[in-house]
CSV table of C-alpha atoms in Angstrom, one decimal:
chain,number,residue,atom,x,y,z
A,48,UNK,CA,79.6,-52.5,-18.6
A,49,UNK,CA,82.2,-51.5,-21.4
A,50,UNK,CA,84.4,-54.3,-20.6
A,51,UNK,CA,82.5,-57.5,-19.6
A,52,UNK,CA,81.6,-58.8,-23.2
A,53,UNK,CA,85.3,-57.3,-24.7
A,54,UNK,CA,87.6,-59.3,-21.4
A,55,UNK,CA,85.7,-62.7,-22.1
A,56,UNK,CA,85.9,-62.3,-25.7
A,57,UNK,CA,89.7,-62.3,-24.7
A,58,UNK,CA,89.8,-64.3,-21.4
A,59,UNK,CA,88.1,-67.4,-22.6
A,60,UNK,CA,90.8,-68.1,-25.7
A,61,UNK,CA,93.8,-67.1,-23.4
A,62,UNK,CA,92.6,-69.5,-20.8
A,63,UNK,CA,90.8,-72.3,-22.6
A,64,UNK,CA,93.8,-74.0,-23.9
A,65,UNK,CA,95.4,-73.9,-20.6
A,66,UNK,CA,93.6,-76.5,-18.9
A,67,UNK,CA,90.8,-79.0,-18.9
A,68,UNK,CA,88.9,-77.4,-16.4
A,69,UNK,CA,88.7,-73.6,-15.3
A,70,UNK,CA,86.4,-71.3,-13.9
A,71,UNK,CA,85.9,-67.1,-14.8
A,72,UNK,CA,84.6,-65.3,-11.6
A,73,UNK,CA,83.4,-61.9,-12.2
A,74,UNK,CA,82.5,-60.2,-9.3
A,75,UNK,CA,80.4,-56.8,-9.5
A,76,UNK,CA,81.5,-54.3,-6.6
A,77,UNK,CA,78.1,-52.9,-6.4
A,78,UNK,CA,78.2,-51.4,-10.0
A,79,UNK,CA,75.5,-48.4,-10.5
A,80,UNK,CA,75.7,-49.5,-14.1
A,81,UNK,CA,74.5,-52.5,-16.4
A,82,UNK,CA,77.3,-54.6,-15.2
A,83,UNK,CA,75.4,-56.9,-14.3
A,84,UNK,CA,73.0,-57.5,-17.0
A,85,UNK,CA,76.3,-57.7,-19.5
A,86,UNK,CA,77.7,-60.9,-16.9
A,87,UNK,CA,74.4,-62.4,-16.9
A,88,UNK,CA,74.5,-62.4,-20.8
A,89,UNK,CA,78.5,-63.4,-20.6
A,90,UNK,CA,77.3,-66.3,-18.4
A,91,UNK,CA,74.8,-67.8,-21.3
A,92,UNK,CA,77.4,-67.6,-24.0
A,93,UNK,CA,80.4,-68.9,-21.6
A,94,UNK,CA,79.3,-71.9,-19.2
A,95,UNK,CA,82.9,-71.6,-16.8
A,96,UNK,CA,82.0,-68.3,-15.9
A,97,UNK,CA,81.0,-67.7,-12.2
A,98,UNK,CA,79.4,-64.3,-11.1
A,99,UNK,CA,79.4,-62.8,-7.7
A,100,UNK,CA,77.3,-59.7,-6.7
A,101,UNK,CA,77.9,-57.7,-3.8
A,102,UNK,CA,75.0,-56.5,-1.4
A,103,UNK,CA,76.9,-53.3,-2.2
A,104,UNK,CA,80.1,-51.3,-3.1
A,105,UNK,CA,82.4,-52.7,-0.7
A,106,UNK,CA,85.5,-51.1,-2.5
A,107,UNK,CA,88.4,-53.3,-5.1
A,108,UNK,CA,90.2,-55.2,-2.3
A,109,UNK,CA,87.0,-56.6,-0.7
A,110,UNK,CA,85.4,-57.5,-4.0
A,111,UNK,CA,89.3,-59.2,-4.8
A,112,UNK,CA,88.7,-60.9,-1.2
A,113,UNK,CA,85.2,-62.4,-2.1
A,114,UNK,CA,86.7,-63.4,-5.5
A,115,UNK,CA,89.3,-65.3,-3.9
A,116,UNK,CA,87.0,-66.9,-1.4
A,117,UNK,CA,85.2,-68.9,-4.1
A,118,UNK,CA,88.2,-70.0,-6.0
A,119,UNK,CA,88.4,-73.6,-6.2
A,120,UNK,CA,91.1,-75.1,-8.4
A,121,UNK,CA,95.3,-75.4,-8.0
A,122,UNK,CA,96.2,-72.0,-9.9
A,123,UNK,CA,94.6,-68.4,-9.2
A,124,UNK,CA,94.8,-65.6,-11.7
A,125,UNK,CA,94.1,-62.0,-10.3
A,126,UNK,CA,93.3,-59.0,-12.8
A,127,UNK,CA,91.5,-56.2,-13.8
A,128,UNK,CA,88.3,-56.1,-15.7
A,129,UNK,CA,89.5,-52.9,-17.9
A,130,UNK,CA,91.8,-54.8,-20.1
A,131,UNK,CA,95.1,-53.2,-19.1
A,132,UNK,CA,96.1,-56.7,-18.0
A,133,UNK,CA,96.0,-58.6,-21.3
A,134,UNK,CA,94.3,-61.8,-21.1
A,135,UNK,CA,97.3,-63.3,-23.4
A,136,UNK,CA,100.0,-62.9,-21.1
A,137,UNK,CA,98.6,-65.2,-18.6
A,138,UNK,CA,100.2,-68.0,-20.1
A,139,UNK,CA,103.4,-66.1,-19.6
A,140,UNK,CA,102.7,-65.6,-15.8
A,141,UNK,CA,101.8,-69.5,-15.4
A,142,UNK,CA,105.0,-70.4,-16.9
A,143,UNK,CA,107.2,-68.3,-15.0
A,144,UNK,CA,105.0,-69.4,-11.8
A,145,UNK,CA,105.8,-72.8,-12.9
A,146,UNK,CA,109.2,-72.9,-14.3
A,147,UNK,CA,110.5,-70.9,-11.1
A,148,UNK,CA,108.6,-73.1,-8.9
A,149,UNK,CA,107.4,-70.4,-7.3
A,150,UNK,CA,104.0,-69.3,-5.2
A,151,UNK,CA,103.3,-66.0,-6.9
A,152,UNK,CA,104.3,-64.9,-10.4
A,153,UNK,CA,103.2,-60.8,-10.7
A,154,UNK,CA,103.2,-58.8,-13.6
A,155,UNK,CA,106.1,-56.1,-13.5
A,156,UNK,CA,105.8,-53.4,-15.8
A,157,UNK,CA,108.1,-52.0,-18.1
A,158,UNK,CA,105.9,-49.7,-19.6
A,159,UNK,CA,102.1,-48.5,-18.5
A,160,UNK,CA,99.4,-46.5,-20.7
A,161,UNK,CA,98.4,-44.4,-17.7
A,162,UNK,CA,98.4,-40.7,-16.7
A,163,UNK,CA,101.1,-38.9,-15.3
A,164,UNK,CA,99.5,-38.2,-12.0
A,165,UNK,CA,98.7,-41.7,-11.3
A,166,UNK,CA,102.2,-43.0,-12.6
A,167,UNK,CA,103.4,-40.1,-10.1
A,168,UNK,CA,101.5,-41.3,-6.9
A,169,UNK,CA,102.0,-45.1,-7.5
A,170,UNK,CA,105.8,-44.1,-7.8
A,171,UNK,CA,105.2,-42.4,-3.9
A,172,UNK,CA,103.0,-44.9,-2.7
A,173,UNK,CA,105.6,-47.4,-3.2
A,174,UNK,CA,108.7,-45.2,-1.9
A,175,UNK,CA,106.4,-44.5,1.3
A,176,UNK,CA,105.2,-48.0,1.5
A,177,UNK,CA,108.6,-49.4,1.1
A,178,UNK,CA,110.8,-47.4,3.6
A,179,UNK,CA,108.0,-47.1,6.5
A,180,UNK,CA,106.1,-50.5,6.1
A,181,UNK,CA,107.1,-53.7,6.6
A,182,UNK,CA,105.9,-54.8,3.3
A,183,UNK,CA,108.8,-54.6,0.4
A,184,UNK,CA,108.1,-55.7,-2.9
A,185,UNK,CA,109.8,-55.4,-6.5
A,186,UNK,CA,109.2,-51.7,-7.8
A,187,UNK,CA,106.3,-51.5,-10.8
A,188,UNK,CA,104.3,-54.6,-9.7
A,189,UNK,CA,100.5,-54.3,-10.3
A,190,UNK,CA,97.7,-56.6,-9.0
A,191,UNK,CA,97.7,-58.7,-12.1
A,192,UNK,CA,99.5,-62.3,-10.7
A,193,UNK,CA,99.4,-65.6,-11.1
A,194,UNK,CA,98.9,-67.4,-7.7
A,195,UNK,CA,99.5,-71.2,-5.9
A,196,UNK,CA,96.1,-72.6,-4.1
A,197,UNK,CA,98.6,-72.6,-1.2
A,198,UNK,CA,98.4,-68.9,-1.0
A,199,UNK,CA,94.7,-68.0,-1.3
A,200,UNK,CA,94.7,-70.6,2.0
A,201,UNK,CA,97.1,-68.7,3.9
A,202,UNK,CA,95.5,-65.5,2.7
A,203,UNK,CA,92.0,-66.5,4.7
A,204,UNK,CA,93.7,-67.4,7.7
A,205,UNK,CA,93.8,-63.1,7.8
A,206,UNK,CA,90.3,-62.2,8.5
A,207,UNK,CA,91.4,-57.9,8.7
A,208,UNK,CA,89.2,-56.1,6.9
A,209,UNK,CA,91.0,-52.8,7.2
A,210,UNK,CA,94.0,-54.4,5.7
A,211,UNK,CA,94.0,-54.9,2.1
A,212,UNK,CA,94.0,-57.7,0.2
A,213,UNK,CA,96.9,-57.4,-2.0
A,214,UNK,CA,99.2,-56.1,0.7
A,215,UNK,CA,98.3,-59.4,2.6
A,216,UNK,CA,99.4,-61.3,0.2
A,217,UNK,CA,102.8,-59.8,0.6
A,218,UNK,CA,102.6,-59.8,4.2
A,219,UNK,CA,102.4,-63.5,4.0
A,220,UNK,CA,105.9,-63.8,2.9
A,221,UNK,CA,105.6,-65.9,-0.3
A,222,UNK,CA,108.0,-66.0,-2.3
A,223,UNK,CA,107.5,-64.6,-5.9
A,224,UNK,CA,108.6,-64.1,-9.3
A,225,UNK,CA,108.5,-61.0,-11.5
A,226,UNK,CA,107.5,-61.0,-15.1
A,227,UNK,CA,108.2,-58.1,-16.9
A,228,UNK,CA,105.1,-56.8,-19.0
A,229,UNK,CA,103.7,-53.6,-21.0
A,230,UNK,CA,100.1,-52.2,-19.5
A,231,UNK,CA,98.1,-51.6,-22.2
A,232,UNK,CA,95.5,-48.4,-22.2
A,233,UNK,CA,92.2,-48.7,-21.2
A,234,UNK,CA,89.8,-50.3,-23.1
A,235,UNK,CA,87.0,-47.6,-22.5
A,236,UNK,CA,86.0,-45.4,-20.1
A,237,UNK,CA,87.8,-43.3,-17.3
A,238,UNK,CA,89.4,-44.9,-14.0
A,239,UNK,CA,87.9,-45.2,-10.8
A,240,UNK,CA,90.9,-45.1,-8.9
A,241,UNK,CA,90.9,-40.8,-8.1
A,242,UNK,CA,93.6,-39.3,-5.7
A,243,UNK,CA,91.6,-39.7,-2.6
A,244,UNK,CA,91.0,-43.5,-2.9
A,245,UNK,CA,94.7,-43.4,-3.7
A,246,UNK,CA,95.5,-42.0,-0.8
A,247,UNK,CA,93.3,-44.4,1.0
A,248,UNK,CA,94.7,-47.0,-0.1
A,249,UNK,CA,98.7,-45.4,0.9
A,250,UNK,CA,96.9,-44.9,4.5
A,251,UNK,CA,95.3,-48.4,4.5
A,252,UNK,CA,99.1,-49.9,3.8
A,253,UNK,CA,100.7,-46.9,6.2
A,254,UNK,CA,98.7,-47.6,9.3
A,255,UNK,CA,97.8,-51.5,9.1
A,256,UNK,CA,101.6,-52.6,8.7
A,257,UNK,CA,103.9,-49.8,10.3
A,258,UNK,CA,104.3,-48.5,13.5
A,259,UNK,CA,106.2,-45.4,11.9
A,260,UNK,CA,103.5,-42.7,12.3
A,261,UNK,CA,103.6,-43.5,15.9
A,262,UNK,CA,106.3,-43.4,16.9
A,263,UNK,CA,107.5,-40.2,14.7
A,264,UNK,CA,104.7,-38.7,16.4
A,265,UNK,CA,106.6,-40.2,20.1
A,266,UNK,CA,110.3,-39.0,19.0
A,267,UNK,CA,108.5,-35.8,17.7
A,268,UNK,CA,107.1,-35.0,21.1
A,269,UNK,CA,110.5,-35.9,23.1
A,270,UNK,CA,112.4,-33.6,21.2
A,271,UNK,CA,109.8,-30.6,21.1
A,272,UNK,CA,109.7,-31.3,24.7
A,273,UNK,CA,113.5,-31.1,25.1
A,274,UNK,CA,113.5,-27.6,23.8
A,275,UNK,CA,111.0,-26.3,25.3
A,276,UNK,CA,113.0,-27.3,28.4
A,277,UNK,CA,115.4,-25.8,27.1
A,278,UNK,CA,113.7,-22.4,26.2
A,279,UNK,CA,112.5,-22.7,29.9
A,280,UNK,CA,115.6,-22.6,30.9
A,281,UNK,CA,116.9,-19.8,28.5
A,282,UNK,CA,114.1,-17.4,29.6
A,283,UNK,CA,114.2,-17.8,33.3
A,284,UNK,CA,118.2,-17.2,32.9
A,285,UNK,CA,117.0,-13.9,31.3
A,286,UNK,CA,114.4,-13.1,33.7
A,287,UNK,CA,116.8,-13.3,36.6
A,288,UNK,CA,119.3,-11.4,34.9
A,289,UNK,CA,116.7,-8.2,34.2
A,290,UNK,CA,115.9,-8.7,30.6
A,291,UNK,CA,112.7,-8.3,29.9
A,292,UNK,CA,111.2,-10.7,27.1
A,293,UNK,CA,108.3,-9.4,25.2
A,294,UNK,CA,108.1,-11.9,22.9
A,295,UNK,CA,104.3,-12.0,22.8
A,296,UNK,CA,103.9,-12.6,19.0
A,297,UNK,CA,106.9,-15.4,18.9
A,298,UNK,CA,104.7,-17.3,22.1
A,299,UNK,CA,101.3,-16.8,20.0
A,300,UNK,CA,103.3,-18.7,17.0
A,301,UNK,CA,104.7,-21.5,19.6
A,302,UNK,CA,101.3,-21.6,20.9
A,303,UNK,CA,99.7,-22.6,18.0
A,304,UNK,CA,102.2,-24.9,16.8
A,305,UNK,CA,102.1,-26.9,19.6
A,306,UNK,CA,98.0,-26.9,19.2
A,307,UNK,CA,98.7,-28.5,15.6
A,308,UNK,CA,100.8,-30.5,16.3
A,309,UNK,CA,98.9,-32.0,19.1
A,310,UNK,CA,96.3,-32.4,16.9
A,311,UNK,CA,98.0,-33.8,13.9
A,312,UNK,CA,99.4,-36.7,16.7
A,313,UNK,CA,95.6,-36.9,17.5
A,314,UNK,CA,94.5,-37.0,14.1
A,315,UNK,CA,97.5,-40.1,14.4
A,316,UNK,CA,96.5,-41.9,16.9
A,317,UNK,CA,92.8,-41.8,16.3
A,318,UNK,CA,93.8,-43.7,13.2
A,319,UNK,CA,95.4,-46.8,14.8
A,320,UNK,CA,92.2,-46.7,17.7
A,321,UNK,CA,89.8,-46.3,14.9
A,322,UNK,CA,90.9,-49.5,12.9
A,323,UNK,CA,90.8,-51.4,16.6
A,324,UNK,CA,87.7,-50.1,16.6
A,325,UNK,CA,86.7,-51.8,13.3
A,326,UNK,CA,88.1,-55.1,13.6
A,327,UNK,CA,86.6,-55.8,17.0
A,328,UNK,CA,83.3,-55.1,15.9
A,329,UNK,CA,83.7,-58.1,13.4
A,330,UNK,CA,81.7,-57.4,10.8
A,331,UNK,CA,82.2,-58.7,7.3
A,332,UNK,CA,84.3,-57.6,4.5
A,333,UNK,CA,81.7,-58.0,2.0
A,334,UNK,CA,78.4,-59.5,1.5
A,335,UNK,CA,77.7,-61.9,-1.1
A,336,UNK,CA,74.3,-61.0,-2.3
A,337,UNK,CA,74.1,-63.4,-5.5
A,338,UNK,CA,76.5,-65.8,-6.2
A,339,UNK,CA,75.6,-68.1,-9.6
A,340,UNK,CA,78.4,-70.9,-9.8
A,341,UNK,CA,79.6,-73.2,-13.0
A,342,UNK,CA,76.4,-74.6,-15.0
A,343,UNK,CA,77.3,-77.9,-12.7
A,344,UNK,CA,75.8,-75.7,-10.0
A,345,UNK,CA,73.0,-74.0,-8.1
A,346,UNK,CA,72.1,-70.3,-7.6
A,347,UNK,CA,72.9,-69.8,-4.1
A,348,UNK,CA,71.1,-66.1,-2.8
């Protein structure tokens, strides 16, 4: 609720001059605060704004997905509501989009008001993501993008909910431009993002894109298996010859190594089965509970 009346207070001047007609869509992600009484009052004061609310929290990349699925003219801006993203550089993003004739232009930053920790594990989420995924993308790019109607299309012919949305749109192959930008602090308030739904969002990338766990976990097994063989081997050689092997505390250790491993490759594969599982049960990536369009339009429930 810090944000709404401060980014269209912004938004509206950056985006006014661009073009005749334009829409705002706001989407509140099941907000537990007075978001949406602050977009409601946004909405009287700013007729292109379009506001979406979700039956519930469905979580950033869903509420980016229903976003996306009500977009309805040529060019699609993507940001963040906390005013990191500045509103004025838009026009830079469309430019580069247009001059480059290009189908994404992305924001690349070359400097970022944010804590160490979270410059630290976006550094490793995109070292992991890029040498085990088959997603690889400019270093330092962040949501904020300017975006062809082209690609929103393509984007919902990928129904996968456990996927996110961002990574699709890199999955899809379109080419892109990077425009170098400073991310500015946020405007109030603390960020959501904490180091679990970080991580989530690593493991979301990690196990809808890459086969790599899997088959670390296959190579792992072959060569534990190989030396076991060959420990086999070693211990019946001295069992023959009349040396007796104690051993007892080195087999406890093996013993439960192996256990943890096999449950790490468990813990593995129950990932891949479990996101089978989701998919096949087809059920939505987010419900739209309210959706109020342009002025032009009616409140659709």
């Amino acid at each position: 609720e810090e944000f709404v009346e401060a980014l269209l207070a912004r938004l509206h001047p950056a985006v006014a001059p661009l073009a005749d007609r334009y829409e705002i869509i706001l989407v509140d992600d099941g907000s537990r605060d007075h978001s949406w009484d602050k977009m409601l009052w946004v909405k009287e004061h700013y007729p292109a704004v379009v506001l979406i609310r979700l039956s519930r929290n469905f979580g950033q990349q869903s509420a980016i997905a229903a976003g996306l699925s009500q977009t309805r003219y040529n060019y699609i801006v993507l940001m963040d509501s906390d005013l990191q993203d500045r509103p004025e550089d838009i026009p830079l993003l469309l430019d580069a989009l247009i001059e480059h004739k290009a189908s994404m232009a992305i924001a690349q930053w070359i400097s970022r008001e944010d804590t160490s920790m979270k410059k630290f594990v976006s550094k490793c989420f995109f070292e992991v993501s890029d040498r085990i995924t088959d997603i690889h993308i400019q270093p330092r790019l962040g949501i904020f993008r300017v975006m062809r109607r082209q690609v929103v299309e393509e984007l919902k012919r990928f129904p996968e909910k456990t996927a996110t949305t961002v990574s699709l749109l890199y999955y899809i192959g379109s080419n892109y431009v990077c425009v170098p930008l400073k991310r500015d602090a946020r405007f109030a308030g603390k960020s959501g993002y904490n180091l679990r739904k970080m991580l989530s969002l690593t493991f979301a990338r990690i196990f809808s894109f890459s086969m790599f766990p899997i088959r670390m976990a296959t190579y792992t097994g072959f060569s534990i298996a190989a030396l076991s063989f060959v420990a086999g081997l070693v211990l019946i050689i001295r069992r023959l010859c009349g040396f007796v092997f104690p051993g007892w505390t080195s087999m406890m250790v093996l013993i439960l190594f192996m256990f943890g491993l096999n449950f790490a490759f468990l813990g593995i594969l129950g990932e891949y089965i479990g996101r089978v599982f989701l998919e096949t049960k087809n059920r939505p990536k987010y419900i739209i509970q309210t959706l109020l369009p342009q002025e032009d339009g009616t409140s659709k429930q």
